[in-house]
Amino acid sequence: GENVEQHPSTLSVQEGDSAVIKCTYSDSASNYFPWYKQELGKRPQLIIDIRSNVGEKKDQRIAVTLNKTAKHFSLHITETQPEDSAVYFCAAPSVTGKLIFGQGTTLQVKP
Amino acid sequence: DTGVSQNPRHKITKRGQNVTFRCDPISEHNRLYWYRQTLGQGPEFLTYFQNEAQLEKSRLLSDRFSAERPKGSFSTLEIQRTEQGDSAMYLCASSPDALPYEQYFGPGTRLTVT
């Protein structure tokens, strides 16, 4: 069935360090993988996405990598800042268009 | 504001009452999705529309839930005979046909059933 597993559930890093969040998916037909950032009490915001025809995508301090063979993708945040503290969700689409979300990772960046 | 909007932002209701939420998608987006999010969890899919057609409903969507998008623009989600387990954040998202998975979320409606 459709499933997205996300790890770790919580992540605490020192300001300036890197953070990595990993997700695995079950539907081999999935071809688009977004990452959302959700601050407390706010909407999930799309921060980066990757399509299956590329292995890596970067946008300033964030990057996403994709391994279609292993069916996993990861979010990398470099030079973390306190404002990066939030809950991050990965997602993968079903063939019908809905997104299946991971369980979320609470990232805490300590100043 | 050209983003997805939702009303009301908060709703407190007594068990057994009916509630209705509204979502206004980004104007050029044909696809509209409803998700439910409980504390500490990722959003869970409820239903989605392409224009006015409701194309998929989750098994989570009991017969107390109904959604409409009569003119292919805004959508409403109604919950009848609310239960305490319905307490959650109800999120709406929209996307264009050309990029159906690139979904942008509204601020959500937080429902508390007492």
Short mmCIF file of C-alpha atoms in Angstrom, two decimals:
data_model
loop_
_atom_site.label_atom_id
_atom_site.label_comp_id
_atom_site.label_asym_id
_atom_site.label_seq_id
_atom_site.Cartn_x
_atom_site.Cartn_y
_atom_site.Cartn_z
CA GLY A 1 0.00 0.00 0.00
CA GLU A 2 0.93 3.67 -0.03
CA ASN A 3 3.27 4.54 2.81
CA VAL A 4 5.92 7.15 3.65
CA GLU A 5 8.26 6.62 6.57
CA GLN A 6 10.22 9.57 7.97
CA HIS A 7 13.17 9.60 10.37
CA PRO A 8 14.13 10.87 12.82
CA SER A 9 11.05 12.10 14.63
CA THR A 10 13.09 14.69 16.51
CA LEU A 11 16.43 16.26 15.70
CA SER A 12 18.41 18.72 17.77
CA VAL A 13 21.47 20.45 16.31
CA GLN A 14 23.73 23.31 17.24
CA GLU A 15 23.44 26.47 15.20
CA GLY A 16 25.74 26.22 12.19
CA ASP A 17 25.67 22.43 12.05
CA SER A 18 23.96 20.42 9.31
CA ALA A 19 20.67 18.54 9.65
CA VAL A 20 19.55 15.56 7.60
CA ILE A 21 16.05 14.08 7.49
CA LYS A 22 15.32 10.87 5.61
CA CYS A 23 12.18 9.41 4.08
CA THR A 24 11.34 6.17 2.36
CA TYR A 25 8.31 5.53 0.18
CA SER A 26 6.56 2.42 -1.04
CA ASP A 27 4.97 3.33 -4.38
CA SER A 28 7.60 2.86 -7.06
CA ALA A 29 5.49 4.92 -9.48
CA SER A 30 5.96 8.07 -7.39
CA ASN A 31 7.84 10.71 -9.36
CA TYR A 32 7.62 13.89 -7.27
CA PHE A 33 8.82 14.42 -3.73
CA PRO A 34 8.09 17.65 -1.86
CA TRP A 35 9.27 18.83 1.53
CA TYR A 36 7.15 21.06 3.71
CA LYS A 37 8.13 23.19 6.69
CA GLN A 38 5.50 23.87 9.33
CA GLU A 39 6.06 26.38 12.11
CA LEU A 40 3.93 26.18 15.22
CA GLY A 41 0.35 27.14 14.48
CA LYS A 42 1.03 27.86 10.82
CA ARG A 43 0.35 26.20 7.49
CA PRO A 44 2.73 23.69 5.89
CA GLN A 45 4.92 25.59 3.44
CA LEU A 46 6.48 23.96 0.40
CA ILE A 47 10.21 24.62 0.70
CA ILE A 48 11.75 22.38 -1.93
CA ASP A 49 10.79 19.49 -4.18
CA ILE A 50 12.49 17.04 -6.49
CA ARG A 51 11.30 15.12 -9.49
CA SER A 52 12.38 11.62 -10.33
CA ASN A 53 14.50 12.60 -13.32
CA VAL A 54 17.14 14.23 -11.10
CA GLY A 55 19.14 12.93 -8.19
CA GLU A 56 19.76 16.17 -6.33
CA LYS A 57 18.40 19.68 -6.12
CA LYS A 58 19.75 22.64 -4.14
CA ASP A 59 18.28 25.93 -3.08
CA GLN A 60 20.67 28.02 -0.99
CA ARG A 61 21.12 26.17 2.32
CA ILE A 62 18.69 23.37 1.61
CA ALA A 63 19.09 20.41 -0.71
CA VAL A 64 17.16 17.25 -1.45
CA THR A 65 18.60 14.00 -2.75
CA LEU A 66 16.68 11.13 -4.30
CA ASN A 67 17.57 7.47 -4.71
CA LYS A 68 14.81 5.90 -6.80
CA THR A 69 16.33 2.45 -6.69
CA ALA A 70 16.29 2.38 -2.91
CA LYS A 71 13.06 4.43 -2.79
CA HIS A 72 14.34 7.01 -0.38
CA PHE A 73 14.92 10.74 -0.40
CA SER A 74 16.52 13.11 2.07
CA LEU A 75 16.45 16.76 3.09
CA HIS A 76 19.75 18.41 3.93
CA ILE A 77 19.97 21.76 5.70
CA THR A 78 23.43 23.27 6.02
CA GLU A 79 24.58 26.10 8.30
CA THR A 80 21.42 25.77 10.37
CA GLN A 81 19.94 28.86 11.98
CA PRO A 82 17.43 29.19 14.85
CA GLU A 83 14.73 30.18 12.34
CA ASP A 84 15.08 26.73 10.75
CA SER A 85 13.46 25.30 13.89
CA ALA A 86 10.12 23.81 12.82
CA VAL A 87 8.45 20.54 11.91
CA TYR A 88 9.46 19.20 8.51
CA PHE A 89 7.31 16.80 6.49
CA CYS A 90 8.23 14.79 3.45
CA ALA A 91 5.55 13.54 1.08
CA ALA A 92 5.07 11.35 -1.94
CA PRO A 93 2.13 11.33 -4.33
CA SER A 94 -0.27 8.52 -5.02
CA VAL A 95 -1.32 7.85 -8.59
CA THR A 96 -4.59 9.64 -7.89
CA GLY A 97 -2.89 12.92 -6.96
CA LYS A 98 -3.17 13.04 -3.19
CA LEU A 99 0.00 13.45 -1.15
CA ILE A 100 0.98 10.85 1.43
CA PHE A 101 2.90 12.57 4.23
CA GLY A 102 5.56 11.29 6.55
CA GLN A 103 5.11 11.52 10.28
CA GLY A 104 7.19 14.69 10.57
CA THR A 105 10.53 15.64 12.08
CA THR A 106 10.75 18.29 14.77
CA LEU A 107 14.00 20.16 14.20
CA GLN A 108 15.40 22.24 17.01
CA VAL A 109 18.36 24.48 16.26
CA LYS A 110 20.08 25.61 19.44
CA PRO A 111 21.71 29.02 19.33
CA ASP B 1 -3.66 37.98 -1.07
CA THR B 2 -3.20 35.40 -3.82
CA GLY B 3 -2.71 32.38 -1.56
CA VAL B 4 -5.17 29.77 -0.36
CA SER B 5 -7.54 31.13 2.26
CA GLN B 6 -9.73 29.33 4.76
CA ASN B 7 -12.55 30.42 7.04
CA PRO B 8 -13.08 30.35 9.89
CA ARG B 9 -9.60 30.02 11.35
CA HIS B 10 -10.93 28.59 14.59
CA LYS B 11 -14.17 26.88 15.47
CA ILE B 12 -15.30 25.63 18.85
CA THR B 13 -18.48 23.59 18.85
CA LYS B 14 -20.38 21.25 21.11
CA ARG B 15 -20.57 17.58 20.36
CA GLY B 16 -23.48 16.79 18.09
CA GLN B 17 -23.51 20.15 16.31
CA ASN B 18 -22.87 20.62 12.60
CA VAL B 19 -20.00 22.75 11.31
CA THR B 20 -19.03 24.02 7.88
CA PHE B 21 -15.65 25.25 6.71
CA ARG B 22 -14.79 27.16 3.57
CA CYS B 23 -11.71 27.10 1.36
CA ASP B 24 -10.83 29.54 -1.40
CA PRO B 25 -8.02 28.15 -3.55
CA ILE B 26 -5.47 30.04 -5.60
CA SER B 27 -7.59 31.40 -8.44
CA GLU B 28 -5.96 29.61 -11.36
CA HIS B 29 -5.75 26.24 -9.57
CA ASN B 30 -8.26 23.63 -10.74
CA ARG B 31 -7.43 21.06 -8.08
CA LEU B 32 -8.49 21.43 -4.47
CA TYR B 33 -7.65 19.06 -1.61
CA TRP B 34 -8.83 18.68 1.95
CA TYR B 35 -6.53 17.21 4.59
CA ARG B 36 -6.87 16.70 8.32
CA GLN B 37 -3.97 17.13 10.72
CA THR B 38 -3.89 16.11 14.35
CA LEU B 39 -1.21 17.14 16.82
CA GLY B 40 2.16 15.60 16.08
CA GLN B 41 1.06 14.01 12.82
CA GLY B 42 1.39 14.79 9.15
CA PRO B 43 -1.64 15.88 7.14
CA GLU B 44 -3.98 13.02 6.19
CA PHE B 45 -5.86 13.14 2.91
CA LEU B 46 -9.65 13.46 3.08
CA THR B 47 -10.89 14.28 -0.41
CA TYR B 48 -10.10 16.18 -3.57
CA PHE B 49 -11.76 17.97 -6.45
CA GLN B 50 -10.78 18.68 -9.99
CA ASN B 51 -12.93 21.65 -10.90
CA GLU B 52 -16.37 20.76 -9.50
CA ALA B 53 -15.89 16.98 -9.67
CA GLN B 54 -15.06 15.17 -6.45
CA LEU B 55 -12.63 12.53 -7.67
CA GLU B 56 -11.50 10.73 -4.53
CA LYS B 57 -12.60 10.32 -0.95
CA SER B 58 -10.56 8.74 1.81
CA ARG B 59 -11.89 5.93 3.95
CA LEU B 60 -11.31 8.40 6.80
CA LEU B 61 -14.23 10.40 5.46
CA SER B 62 -17.23 8.95 7.25
CA ASP B 63 -20.76 9.62 6.07
CA ARG B 64 -20.89 12.52 8.55
CA PHE B 65 -18.45 14.40 6.32
CA SER B 66 -19.44 15.97 3.03
CA ALA B 67 -17.56 18.29 0.73
CA GLU B 68 -18.68 20.35 -2.22
CA ARG B 69 -17.18 22.59 -4.84
CA PRO B 70 -20.29 23.65 -6.74
CA LYS B 71 -18.80 26.08 -9.24
CA GLY B 72 -15.28 24.78 -9.34
CA SER B 73 -14.00 27.70 -7.28
CA PHE B 74 -14.37 27.68 -3.47
CA SER B 75 -15.12 24.50 -1.56
CA THR B 76 -16.96 23.72 1.66
CA LEU B 77 -16.42 20.86 4.08
CA GLU B 78 -19.32 20.04 6.39
CA ILE B 79 -19.18 17.79 9.41
CA GLN B 80 -22.52 16.68 10.81
CA ARG B 81 -23.09 15.49 14.37
CA THR B 82 -19.57 16.35 15.43
CA GLU B 83 -17.68 14.04 17.77
CA GLN B 84 -14.71 14.80 20.01
CA GLY B 85 -12.53 12.74 17.69
CA ASP B 86 -13.21 15.26 14.94
CA SER B 87 -11.09 17.83 16.78
CA ALA B 88 -8.19 18.58 14.45
CA MET B 89 -6.78 21.12 12.03
CA TYR B 90 -8.55 20.96 8.67
CA LEU B 91 -6.25 22.03 5.89
CA CYS B 92 -7.11 22.92 2.33
CA ALA B 93 -4.58 22.87 -0.51
CA SER B 94 -4.74 23.67 -4.19
CA SER B 95 -2.66 22.93 -7.26
CA PRO B 96 -2.79 23.49 -11.00
CA ASP B 97 -3.66 20.66 -13.38
CA ALA B 98 -0.22 20.86 -14.96
CA LEU B 99 1.50 20.30 -11.60
CA PRO B 100 -1.03 18.35 -9.55
CA TYR B 101 1.39 17.37 -6.82
CA GLU B 102 2.72 20.90 -6.22
CA GLN B 103 0.16 21.69 -3.54
CA TYR B 104 -0.05 24.94 -1.61
CA PHE B 105 -1.79 24.95 1.72
CA GLY B 106 -4.14 27.37 3.37
CA PRO B 107 -3.80 28.41 7.02
CA GLY B 108 -6.27 25.77 8.16
CA THR B 109 -9.35 25.74 10.34
CA ARG B 110 -8.76 24.47 13.85
CA LEU B 111 -11.83 22.61 15.11
CA THR B 112 -12.36 21.91 18.78
CA VAL B 113 -15.32 19.75 19.73
CA THR B 114 -16.23 19.99 23.41
#
